[in-house]
mmCIF file of C-alpha atoms in Angstrom:
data_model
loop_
_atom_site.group_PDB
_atom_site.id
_atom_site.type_symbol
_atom_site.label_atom_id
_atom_site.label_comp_id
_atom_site.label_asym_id
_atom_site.label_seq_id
_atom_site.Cartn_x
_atom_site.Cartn_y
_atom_site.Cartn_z
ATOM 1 C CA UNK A 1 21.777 13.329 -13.831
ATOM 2 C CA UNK A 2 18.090 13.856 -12.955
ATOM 3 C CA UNK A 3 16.521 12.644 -9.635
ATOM 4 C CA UNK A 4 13.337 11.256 -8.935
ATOM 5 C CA UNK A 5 11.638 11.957 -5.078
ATOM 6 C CA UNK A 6 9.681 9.806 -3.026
ATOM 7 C CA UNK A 7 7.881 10.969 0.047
ATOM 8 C CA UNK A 8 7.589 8.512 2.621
ATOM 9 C CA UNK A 9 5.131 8.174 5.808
ATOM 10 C CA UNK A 10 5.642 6.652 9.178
ATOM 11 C CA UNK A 11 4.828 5.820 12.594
ATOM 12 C CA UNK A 12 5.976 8.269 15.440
ATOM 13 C CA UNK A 13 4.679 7.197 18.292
ATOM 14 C CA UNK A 14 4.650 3.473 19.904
ATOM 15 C CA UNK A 15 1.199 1.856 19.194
ATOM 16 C CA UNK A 16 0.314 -2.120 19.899
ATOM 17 C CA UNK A 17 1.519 -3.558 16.767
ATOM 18 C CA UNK A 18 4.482 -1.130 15.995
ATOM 19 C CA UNK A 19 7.041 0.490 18.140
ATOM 20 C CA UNK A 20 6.891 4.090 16.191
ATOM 21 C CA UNK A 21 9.996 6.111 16.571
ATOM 22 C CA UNK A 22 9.774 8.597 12.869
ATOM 23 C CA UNK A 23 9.680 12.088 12.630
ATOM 24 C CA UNK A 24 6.597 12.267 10.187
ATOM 25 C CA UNK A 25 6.777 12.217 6.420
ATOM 26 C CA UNK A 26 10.898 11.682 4.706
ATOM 27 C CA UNK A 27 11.766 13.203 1.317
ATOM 28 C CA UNK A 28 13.904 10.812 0.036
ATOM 29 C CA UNK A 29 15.721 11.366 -3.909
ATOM 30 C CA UNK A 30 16.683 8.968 -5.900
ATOM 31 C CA UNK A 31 19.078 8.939 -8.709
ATOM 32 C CA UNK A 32 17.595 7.824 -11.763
ATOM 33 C CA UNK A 33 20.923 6.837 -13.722
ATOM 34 C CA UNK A 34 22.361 5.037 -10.448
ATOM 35 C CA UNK A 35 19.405 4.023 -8.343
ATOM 36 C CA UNK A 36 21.540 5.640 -5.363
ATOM 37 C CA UNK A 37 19.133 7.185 -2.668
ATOM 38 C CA UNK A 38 19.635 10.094 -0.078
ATOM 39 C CA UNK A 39 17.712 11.499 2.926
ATOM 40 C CA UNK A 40 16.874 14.400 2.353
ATOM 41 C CA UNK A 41 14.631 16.438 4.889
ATOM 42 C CA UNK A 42 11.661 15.013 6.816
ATOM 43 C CA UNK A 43 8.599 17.249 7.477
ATOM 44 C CA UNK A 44 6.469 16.795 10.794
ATOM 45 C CA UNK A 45 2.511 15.708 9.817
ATOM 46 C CA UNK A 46 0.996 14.821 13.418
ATOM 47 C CA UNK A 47 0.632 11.014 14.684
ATOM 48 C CA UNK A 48 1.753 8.441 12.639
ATOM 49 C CA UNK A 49 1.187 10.242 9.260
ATOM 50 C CA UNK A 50 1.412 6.464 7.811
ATOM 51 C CA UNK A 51 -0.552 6.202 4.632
ATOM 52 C CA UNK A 52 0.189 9.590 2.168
ATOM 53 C CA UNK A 53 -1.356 10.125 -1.594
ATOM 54 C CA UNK A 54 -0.209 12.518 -3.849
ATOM 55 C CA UNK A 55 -3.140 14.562 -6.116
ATOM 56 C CA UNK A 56 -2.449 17.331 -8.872
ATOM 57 C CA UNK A 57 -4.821 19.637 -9.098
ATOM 58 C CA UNK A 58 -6.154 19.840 -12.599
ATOM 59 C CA UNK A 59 -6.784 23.830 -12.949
ATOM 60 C CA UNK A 60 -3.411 24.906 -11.855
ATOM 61 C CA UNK A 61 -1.244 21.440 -12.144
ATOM 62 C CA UNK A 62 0.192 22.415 -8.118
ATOM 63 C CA UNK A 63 0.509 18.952 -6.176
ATOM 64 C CA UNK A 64 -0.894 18.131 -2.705
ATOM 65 C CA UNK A 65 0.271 15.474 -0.484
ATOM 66 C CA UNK A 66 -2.537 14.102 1.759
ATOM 67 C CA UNK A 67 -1.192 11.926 4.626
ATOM 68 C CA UNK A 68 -3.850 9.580 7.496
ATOM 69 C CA UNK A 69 -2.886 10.053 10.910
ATOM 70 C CA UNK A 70 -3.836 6.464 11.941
ATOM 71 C CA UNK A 71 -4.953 6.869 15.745
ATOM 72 C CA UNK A 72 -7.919 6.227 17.957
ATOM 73 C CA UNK A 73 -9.497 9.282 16.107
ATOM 74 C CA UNK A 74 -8.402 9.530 12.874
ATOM 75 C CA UNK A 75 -7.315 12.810 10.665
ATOM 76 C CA UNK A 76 -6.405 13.912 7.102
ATOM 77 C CA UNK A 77 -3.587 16.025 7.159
ATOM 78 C CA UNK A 78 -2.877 18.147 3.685
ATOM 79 C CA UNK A 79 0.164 19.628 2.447
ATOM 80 C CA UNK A 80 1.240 21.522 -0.641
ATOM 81 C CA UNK A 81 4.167 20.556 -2.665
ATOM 82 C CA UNK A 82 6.682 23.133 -2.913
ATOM 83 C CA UNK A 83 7.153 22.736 -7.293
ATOM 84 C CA UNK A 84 10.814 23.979 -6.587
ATOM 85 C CA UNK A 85 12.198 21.540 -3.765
ATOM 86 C CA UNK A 86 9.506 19.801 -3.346
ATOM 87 C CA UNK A 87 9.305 20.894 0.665
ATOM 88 C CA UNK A 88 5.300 20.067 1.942
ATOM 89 C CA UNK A 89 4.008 22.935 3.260
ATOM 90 C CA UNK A 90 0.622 22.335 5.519
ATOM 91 C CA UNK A 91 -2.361 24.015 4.545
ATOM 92 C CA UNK A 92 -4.969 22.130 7.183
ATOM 93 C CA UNK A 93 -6.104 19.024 8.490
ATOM 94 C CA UNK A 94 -9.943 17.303 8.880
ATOM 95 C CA UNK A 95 -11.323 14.739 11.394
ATOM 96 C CA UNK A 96 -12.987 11.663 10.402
ATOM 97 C CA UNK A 97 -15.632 11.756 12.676
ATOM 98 C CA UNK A 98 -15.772 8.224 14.862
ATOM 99 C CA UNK A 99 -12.866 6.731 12.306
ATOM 100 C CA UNK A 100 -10.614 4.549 13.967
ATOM 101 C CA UNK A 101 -6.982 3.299 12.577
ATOM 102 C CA UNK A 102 -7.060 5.211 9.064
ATOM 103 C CA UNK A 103 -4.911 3.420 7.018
ATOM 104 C CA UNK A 104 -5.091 4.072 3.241
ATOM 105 C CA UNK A 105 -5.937 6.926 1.827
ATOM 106 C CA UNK A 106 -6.453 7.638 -2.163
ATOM 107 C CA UNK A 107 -8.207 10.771 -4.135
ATOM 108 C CA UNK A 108 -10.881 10.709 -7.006
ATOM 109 C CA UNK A 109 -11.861 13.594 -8.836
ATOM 110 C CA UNK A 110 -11.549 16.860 -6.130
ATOM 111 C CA UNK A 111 -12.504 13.846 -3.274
ATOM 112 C CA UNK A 112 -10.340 12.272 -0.787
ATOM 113 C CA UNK A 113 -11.104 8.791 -0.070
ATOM 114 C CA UNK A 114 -10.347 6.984 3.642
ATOM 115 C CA UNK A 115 -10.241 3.557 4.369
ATOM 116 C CA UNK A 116 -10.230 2.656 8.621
ATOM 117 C CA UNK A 117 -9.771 -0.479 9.685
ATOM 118 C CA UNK A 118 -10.313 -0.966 13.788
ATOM 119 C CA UNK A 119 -14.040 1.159 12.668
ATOM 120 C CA UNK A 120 -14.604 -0.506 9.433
ATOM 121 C CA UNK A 121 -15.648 2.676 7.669
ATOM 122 C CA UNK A 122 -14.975 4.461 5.204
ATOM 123 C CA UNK A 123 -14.420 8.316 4.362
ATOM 124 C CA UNK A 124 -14.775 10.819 1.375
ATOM 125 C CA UNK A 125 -14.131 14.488 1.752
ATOM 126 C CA UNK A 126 -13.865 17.410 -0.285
ATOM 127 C CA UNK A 127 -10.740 18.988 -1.776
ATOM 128 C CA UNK A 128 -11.019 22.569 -1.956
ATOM 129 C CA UNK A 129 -10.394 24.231 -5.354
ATOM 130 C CA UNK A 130 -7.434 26.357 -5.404
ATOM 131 C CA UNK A 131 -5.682 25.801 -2.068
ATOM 132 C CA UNK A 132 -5.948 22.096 -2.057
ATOM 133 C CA UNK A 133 -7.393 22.135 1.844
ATOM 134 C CA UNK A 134 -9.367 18.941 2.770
ATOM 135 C CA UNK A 135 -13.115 20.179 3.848
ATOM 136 C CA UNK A 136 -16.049 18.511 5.434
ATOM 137 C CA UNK A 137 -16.436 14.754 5.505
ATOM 138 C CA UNK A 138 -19.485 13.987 2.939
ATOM 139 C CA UNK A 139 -19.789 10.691 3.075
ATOM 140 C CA UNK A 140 -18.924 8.016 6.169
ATOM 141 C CA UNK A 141 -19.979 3.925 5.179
ATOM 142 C CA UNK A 142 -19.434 1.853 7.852
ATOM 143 C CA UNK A 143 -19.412 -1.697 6.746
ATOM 144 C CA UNK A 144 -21.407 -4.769 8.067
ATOM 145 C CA UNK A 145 -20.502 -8.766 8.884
ATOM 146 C CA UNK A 146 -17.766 -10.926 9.886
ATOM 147 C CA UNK A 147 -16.354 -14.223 8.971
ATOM 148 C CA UNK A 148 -14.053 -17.401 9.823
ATOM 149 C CA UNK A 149 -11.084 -15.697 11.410
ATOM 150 C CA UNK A 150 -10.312 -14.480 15.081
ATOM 151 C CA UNK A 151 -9.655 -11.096 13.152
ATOM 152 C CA UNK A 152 -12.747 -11.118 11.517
ATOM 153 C CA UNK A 153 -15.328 -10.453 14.559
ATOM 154 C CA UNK A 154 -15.962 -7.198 12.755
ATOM 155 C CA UNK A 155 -15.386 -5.324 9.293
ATOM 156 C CA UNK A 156 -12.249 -4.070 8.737
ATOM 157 C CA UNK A 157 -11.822 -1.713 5.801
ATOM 158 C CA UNK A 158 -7.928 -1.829 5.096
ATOM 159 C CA UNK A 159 -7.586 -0.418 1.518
ATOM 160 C CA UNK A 160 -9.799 1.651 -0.929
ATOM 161 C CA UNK A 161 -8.433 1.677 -4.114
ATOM 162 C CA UNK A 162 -9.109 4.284 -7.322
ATOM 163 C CA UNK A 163 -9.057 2.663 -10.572
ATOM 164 C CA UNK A 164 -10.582 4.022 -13.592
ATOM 165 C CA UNK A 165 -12.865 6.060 -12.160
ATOM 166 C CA UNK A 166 -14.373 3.593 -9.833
ATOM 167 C CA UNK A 167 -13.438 2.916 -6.230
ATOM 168 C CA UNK A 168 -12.650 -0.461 -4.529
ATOM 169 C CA UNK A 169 -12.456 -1.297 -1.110
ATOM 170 C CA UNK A 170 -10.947 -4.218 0.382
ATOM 171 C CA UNK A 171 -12.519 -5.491 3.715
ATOM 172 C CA UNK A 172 -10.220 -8.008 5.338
ATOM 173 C CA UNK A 173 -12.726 -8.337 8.288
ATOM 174 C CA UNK A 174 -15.672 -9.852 5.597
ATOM 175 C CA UNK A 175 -13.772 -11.253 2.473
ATOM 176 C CA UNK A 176 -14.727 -9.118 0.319
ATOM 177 C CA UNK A 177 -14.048 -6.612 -2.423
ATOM 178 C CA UNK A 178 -16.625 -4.032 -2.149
ATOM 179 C CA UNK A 179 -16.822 -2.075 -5.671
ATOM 180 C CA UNK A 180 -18.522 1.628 -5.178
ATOM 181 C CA UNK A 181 -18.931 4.462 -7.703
ATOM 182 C CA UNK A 182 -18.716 8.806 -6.897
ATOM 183 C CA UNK A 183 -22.114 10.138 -7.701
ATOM 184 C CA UNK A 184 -20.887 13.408 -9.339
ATOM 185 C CA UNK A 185 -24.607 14.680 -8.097
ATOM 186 C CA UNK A 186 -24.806 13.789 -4.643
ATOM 187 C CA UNK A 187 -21.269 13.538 -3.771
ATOM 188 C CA UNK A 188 -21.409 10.299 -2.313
ATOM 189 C CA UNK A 189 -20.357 7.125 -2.573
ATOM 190 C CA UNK A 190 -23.198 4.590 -4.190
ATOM 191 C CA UNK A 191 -22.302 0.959 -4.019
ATOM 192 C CA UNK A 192 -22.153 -1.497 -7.042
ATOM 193 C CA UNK A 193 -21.340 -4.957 -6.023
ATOM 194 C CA UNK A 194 -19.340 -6.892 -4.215
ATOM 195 C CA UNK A 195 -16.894 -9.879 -4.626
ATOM 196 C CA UNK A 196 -16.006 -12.503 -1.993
ATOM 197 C CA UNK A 197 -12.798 -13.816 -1.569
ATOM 198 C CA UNK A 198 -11.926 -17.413 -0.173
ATOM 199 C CA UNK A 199 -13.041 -17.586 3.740
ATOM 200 C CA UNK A 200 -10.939 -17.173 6.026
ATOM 201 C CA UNK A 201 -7.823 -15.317 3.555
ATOM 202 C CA UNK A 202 -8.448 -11.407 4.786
ATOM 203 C CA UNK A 203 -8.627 -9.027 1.648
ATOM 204 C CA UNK A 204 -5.783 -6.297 1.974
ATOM 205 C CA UNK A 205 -4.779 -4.679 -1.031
ATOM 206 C CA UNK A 206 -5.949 -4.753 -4.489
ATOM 207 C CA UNK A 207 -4.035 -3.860 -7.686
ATOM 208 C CA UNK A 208 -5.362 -3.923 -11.282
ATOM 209 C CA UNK A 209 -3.837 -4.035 -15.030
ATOM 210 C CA UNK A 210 -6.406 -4.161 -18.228
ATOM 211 C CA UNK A 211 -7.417 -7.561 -17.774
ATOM 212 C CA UNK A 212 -6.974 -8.407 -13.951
ATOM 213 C CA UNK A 213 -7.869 -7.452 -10.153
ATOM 214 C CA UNK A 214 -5.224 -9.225 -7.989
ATOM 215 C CA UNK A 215 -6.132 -8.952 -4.376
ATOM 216 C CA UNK A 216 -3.186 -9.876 -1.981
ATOM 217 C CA UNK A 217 -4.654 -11.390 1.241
ATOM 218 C CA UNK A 218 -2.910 -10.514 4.450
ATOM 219 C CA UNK A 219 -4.265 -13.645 6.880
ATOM 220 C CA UNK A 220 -3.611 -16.643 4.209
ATOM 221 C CA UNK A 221 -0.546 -14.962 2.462
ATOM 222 C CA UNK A 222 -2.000 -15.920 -1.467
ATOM 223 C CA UNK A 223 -2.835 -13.565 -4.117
ATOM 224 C CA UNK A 224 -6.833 -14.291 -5.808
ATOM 225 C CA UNK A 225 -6.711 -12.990 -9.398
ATOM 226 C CA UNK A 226 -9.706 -12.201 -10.495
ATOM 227 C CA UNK A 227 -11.126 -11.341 -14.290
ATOM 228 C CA UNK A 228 -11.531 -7.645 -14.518
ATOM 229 C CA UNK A 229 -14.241 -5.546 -17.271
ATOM 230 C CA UNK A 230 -12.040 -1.812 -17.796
ATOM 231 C CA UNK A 231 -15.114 -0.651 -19.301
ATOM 232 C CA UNK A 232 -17.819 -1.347 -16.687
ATOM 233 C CA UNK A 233 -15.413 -1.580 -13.710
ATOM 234 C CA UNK A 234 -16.367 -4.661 -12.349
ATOM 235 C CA UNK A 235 -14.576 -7.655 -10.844
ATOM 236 C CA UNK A 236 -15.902 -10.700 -12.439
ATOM 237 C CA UNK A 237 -14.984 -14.506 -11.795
ATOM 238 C CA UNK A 238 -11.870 -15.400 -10.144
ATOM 239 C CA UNK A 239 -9.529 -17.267 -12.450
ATOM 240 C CA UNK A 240 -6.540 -18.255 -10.137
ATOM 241 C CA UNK A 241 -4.891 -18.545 -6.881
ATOM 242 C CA UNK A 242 -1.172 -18.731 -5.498
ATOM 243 C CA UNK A 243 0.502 -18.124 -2.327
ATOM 244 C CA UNK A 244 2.806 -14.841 -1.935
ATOM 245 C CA UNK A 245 5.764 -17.053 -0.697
ATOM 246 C CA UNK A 246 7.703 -19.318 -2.188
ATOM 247 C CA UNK A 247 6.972 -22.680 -2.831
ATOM 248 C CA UNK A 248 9.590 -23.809 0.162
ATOM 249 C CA UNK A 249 8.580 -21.526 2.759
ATOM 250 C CA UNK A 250 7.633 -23.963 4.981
ATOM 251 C CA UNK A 251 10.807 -25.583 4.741
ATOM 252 C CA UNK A 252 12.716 -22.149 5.085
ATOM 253 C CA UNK A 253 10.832 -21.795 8.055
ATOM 254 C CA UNK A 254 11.069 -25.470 9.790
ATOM 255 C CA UNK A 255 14.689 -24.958 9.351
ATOM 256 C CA UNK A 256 15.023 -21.728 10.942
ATOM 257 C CA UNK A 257 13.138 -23.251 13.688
ATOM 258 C CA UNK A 258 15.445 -26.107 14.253
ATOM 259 C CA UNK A 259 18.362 -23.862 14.621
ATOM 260 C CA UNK A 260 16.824 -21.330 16.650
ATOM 261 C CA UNK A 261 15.788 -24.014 19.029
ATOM 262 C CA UNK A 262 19.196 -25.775 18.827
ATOM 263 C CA UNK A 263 20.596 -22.049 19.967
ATOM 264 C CA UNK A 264 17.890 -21.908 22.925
ATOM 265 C CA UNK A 265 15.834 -18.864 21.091
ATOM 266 C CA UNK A 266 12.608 -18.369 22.094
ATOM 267 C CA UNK A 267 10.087 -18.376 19.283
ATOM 268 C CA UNK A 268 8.272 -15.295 20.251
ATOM 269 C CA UNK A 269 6.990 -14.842 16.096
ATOM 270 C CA UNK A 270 5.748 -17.855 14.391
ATOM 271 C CA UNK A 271 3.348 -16.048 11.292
ATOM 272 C CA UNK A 272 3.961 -14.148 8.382
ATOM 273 C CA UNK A 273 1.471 -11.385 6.987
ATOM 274 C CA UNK A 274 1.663 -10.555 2.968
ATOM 275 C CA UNK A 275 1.213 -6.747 2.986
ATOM 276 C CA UNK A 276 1.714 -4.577 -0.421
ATOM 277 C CA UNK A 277 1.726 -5.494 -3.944
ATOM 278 C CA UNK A 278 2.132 -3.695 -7.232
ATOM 279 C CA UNK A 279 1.875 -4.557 -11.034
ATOM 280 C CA UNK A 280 5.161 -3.197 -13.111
ATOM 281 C CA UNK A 281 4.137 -0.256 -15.483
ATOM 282 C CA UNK A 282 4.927 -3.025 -18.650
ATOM 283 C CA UNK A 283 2.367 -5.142 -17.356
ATOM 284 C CA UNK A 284 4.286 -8.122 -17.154
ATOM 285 C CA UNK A 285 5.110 -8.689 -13.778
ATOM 286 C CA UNK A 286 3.634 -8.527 -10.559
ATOM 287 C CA UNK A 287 5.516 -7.871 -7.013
ATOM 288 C CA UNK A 288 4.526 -8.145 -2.811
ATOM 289 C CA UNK A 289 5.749 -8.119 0.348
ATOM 290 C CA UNK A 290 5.796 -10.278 2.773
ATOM 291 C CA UNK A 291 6.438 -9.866 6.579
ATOM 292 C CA UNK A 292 7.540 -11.449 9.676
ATOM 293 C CA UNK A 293 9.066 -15.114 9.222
ATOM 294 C CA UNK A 294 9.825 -14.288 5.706
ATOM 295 C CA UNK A 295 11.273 -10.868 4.514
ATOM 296 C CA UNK A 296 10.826 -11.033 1.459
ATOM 297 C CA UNK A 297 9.865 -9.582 -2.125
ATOM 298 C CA UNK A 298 8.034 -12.148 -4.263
ATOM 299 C CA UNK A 299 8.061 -11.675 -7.982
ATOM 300 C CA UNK A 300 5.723 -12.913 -10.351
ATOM 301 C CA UNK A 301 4.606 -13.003 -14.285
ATOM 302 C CA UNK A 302 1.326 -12.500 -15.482
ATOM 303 C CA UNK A 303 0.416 -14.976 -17.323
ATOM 304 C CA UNK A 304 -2.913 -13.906 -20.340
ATOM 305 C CA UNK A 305 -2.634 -17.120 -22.312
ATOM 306 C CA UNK A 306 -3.521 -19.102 -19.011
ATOM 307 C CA UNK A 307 -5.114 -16.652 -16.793
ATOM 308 C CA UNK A 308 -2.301 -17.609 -14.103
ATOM 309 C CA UNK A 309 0.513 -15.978 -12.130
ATOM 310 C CA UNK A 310 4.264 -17.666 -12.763
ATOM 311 C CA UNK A 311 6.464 -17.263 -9.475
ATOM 312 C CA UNK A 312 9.839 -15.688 -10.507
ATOM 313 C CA UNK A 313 11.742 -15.562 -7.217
ATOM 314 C CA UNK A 314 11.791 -13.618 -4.351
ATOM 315 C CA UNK A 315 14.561 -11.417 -3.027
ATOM 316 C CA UNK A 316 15.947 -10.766 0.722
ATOM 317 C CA UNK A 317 15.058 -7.309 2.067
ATOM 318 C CA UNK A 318 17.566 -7.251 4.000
ATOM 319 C CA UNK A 319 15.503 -5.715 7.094
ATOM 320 C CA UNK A 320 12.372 -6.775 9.139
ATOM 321 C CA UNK A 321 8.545 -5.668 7.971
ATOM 322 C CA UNK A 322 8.430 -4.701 4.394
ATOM 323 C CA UNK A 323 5.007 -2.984 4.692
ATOM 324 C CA UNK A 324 4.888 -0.993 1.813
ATOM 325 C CA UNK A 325 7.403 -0.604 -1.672
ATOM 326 C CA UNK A 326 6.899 1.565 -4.665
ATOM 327 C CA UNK A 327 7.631 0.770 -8.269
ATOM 328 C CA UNK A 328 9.112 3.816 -9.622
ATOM 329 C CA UNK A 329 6.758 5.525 -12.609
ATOM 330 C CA UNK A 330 9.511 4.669 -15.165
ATOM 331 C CA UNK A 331 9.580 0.927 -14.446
ATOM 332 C CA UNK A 332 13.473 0.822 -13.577
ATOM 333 C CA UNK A 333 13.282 0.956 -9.749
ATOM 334 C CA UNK A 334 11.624 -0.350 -6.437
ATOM 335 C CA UNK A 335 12.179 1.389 -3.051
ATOM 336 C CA UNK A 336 11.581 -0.729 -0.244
ATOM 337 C CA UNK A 337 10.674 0.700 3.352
ATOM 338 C CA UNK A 338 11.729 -1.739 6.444
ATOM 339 C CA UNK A 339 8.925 -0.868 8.939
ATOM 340 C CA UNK A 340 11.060 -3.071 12.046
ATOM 341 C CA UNK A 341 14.534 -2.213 11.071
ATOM 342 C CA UNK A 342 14.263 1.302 10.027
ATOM 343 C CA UNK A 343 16.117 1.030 6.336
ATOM 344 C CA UNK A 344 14.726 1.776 3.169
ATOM 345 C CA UNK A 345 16.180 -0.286 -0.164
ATOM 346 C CA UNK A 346 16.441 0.731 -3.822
ATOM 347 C CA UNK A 347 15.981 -2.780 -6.261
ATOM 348 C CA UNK A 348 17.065 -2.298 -10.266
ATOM 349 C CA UNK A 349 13.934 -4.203 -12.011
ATOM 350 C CA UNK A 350 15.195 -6.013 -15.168
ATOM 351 C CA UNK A 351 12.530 -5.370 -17.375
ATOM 352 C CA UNK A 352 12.920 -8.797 -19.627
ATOM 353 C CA UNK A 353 12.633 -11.469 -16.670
ATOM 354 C CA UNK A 354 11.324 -8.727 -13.986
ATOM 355 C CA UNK A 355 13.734 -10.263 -11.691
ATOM 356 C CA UNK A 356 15.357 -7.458 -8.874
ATOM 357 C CA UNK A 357 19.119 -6.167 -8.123
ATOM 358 C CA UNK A 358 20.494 -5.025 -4.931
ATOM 359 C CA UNK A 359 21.656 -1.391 -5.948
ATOM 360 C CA UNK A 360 20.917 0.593 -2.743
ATOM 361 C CA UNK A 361 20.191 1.034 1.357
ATOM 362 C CA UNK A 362 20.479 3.689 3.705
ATOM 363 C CA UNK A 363 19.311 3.387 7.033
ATOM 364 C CA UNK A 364 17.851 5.847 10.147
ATOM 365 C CA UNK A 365 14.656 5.545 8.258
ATOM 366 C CA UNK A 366 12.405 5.779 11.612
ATOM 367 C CA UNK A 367 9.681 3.174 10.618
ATOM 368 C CA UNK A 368 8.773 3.470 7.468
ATOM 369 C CA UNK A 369 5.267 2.988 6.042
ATOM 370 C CA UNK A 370 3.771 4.206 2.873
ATOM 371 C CA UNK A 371 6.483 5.423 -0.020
ATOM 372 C CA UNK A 372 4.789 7.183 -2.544
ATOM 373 C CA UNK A 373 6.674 8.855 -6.171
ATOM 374 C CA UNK A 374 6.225 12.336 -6.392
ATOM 375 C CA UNK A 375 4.681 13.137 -9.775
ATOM 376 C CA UNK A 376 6.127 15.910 -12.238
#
């Protein structure tokens, strides 16, 4: 029986929108026969080490875990990975000079890229050959605008995005996709174009298969695919747009209103946020969360011949705040991290209608955030 491990960050200290009680980064196996998961160890990784990648270094094939510490002044923290039991040992850790709120972090080449949302910036930063330490910041773009929203006074960088070489940034302050390119001679980021999004629907994460860019947007819960060029890297016109809940939320949600209010509950929430979103390795099938009045895991099927999405179904998480999931790297598996109920889930994907299973929960899972797969 072989297991596969996930690494998972979190929030550890109690912060405005999050009430942070985890010990830094989990190790977390999973069973790849069973989909059965177990805690294994949890490694400290400063404040809220939320966002995590995972890079192999290409002259010696070790693995590095680089984890944000999303505060008021922002850090990289990087670990090696232990290639025996996969413990993260710390090697060093880098300011992002004036970054606020660091919350996703992704690598290109020997570069570590940063995207921070309350400064609307972003990072890149050197990885040291050899020993994997994160050097001197060599690049810091702070983004310019606004638009429609009361959260969109200001830019706010919340994911940049590696994909073929090129890197993509996704600005839910502006509503846009900002598309840049690593200039292998000057080590910085040059910028290529830029896409807009509808007004008003705050860009969060962006996901990509050969044909597609699918941004998920976090303020009008919908998912804008867009036409996508492999070669050249860009994002071209958009082709469709659906919502990330189901077609009767709002009925779900009037109904849960009625009875709260027949119980005497106050309404203190009354707003959902999508938050993460992945395409399945066959290409078939796209997934997201959604958080808040509806906990949920919405499935969908990519659909070539029309240039559409299909909604599947979406599944109960059984837990509050499904911020981030992972599909696992052979297609069979989704772990799901409860940020507001402190549970993580393991899902069986069935790989002909891409629909999910219950297999899986354990719980003490101190708010979860990011859950990355640890590579071989």
């Amino acid at each position: 029986m072989t297991d596969s491990v996930f690494y998972c960050g979190t929030y550890t200290r109690k912060e405005d929108h999050v009430d942070g009680k985890g010990p830094g980064i989990y190790l977390v196996k999973l069973e790849d026969n069973t989909g059965k998961m177990t805690n294994v160890k949890n490694f400290q990784a400063g404040i809220n080490p939320s966002f995590i990648t995972i890079y192999k270094e290409s002259n010696n094939d070790k693995l590095y875990l680089y984890a944000i510490n999303e505060t008021e002044d922002s850090k990289v923290c990087a670990f090696e990975i232990d290639q025996n039991n996969r413990d993260l040992i710390f090697l060093n850790e880098q300011s992002l000079n004036n970054s606020q709120s660091a919350c996703y972090v992704d690598t290109i080449n020997s570069s570590i890229l940063v995207a921070n949302y309350t400064s609307g910036n972003i990072c890149c930063l050197d990885i040291e050959d050899e020993t994997g330490k994160v050097s001197g910041l060599k690049d810091n773009i702070f983004h310019k605008g606004s638009s429609i929203h009361d959260r969109q006074k200001t830019p706010h960088c919340h994911c940049i995005k590696v994909n073929n070489g090129n890197v993509y940034v996704c600005d839910l302050g502006i509503d846009r996709v900002v598309h840049y390119r690593l200039n292998e001679e000057s080590n910085k980021l040059d910028s290529v174009n830029q896409t807009s999004c509808t007004a008003g629907s705050g860009p969060r994460h962006i996901v990509f298969n050969e044909s597609y860019a699918f941004v998920l947007c976090e303020i009008n819960n919908t998912i804008e695919m867009f036409h996508y060029n492999s070669q050249s890297g860009n994002i071209q016109e958009r082709s469709f747009i659906i919502s990330s809940l189901p077609s009767n939320y709002n009925q779900l949600i009037s109904d849960q209103e009625d009875n709260n209010n027949n119980n005497n509950e106050n309404l203190s929430i009354n707003i959902n946020y999508s938050a993460d979103i992945h395409v399945h390795p066959n290409n078939r099938f796209l997934y997201c969360s959604n958080r808040g009045k509806h906990n949920s895991i919405s499935i969908f099927e990519i659909d070539n011949g029309n240039h559409s999405l299909t909604f599947i179904d979406d599944v109960d998480v059984l837990g509050e705040f499904p911020r981030s999931f992972c599909i696992s790297n052979n297609g069979k598996w989704i772990v799901v991290g409860n940020q507001n109920s402190d549970n993580l889930l393991s899902f069986k994907i069935n790989e002909e209608d891409g629909k999910l299973e219950l297999v899986d929960q354990i719980k003490n899972i101190y708010t979860p955030v990011s859950i990355k797969q640890c590579v071989s």
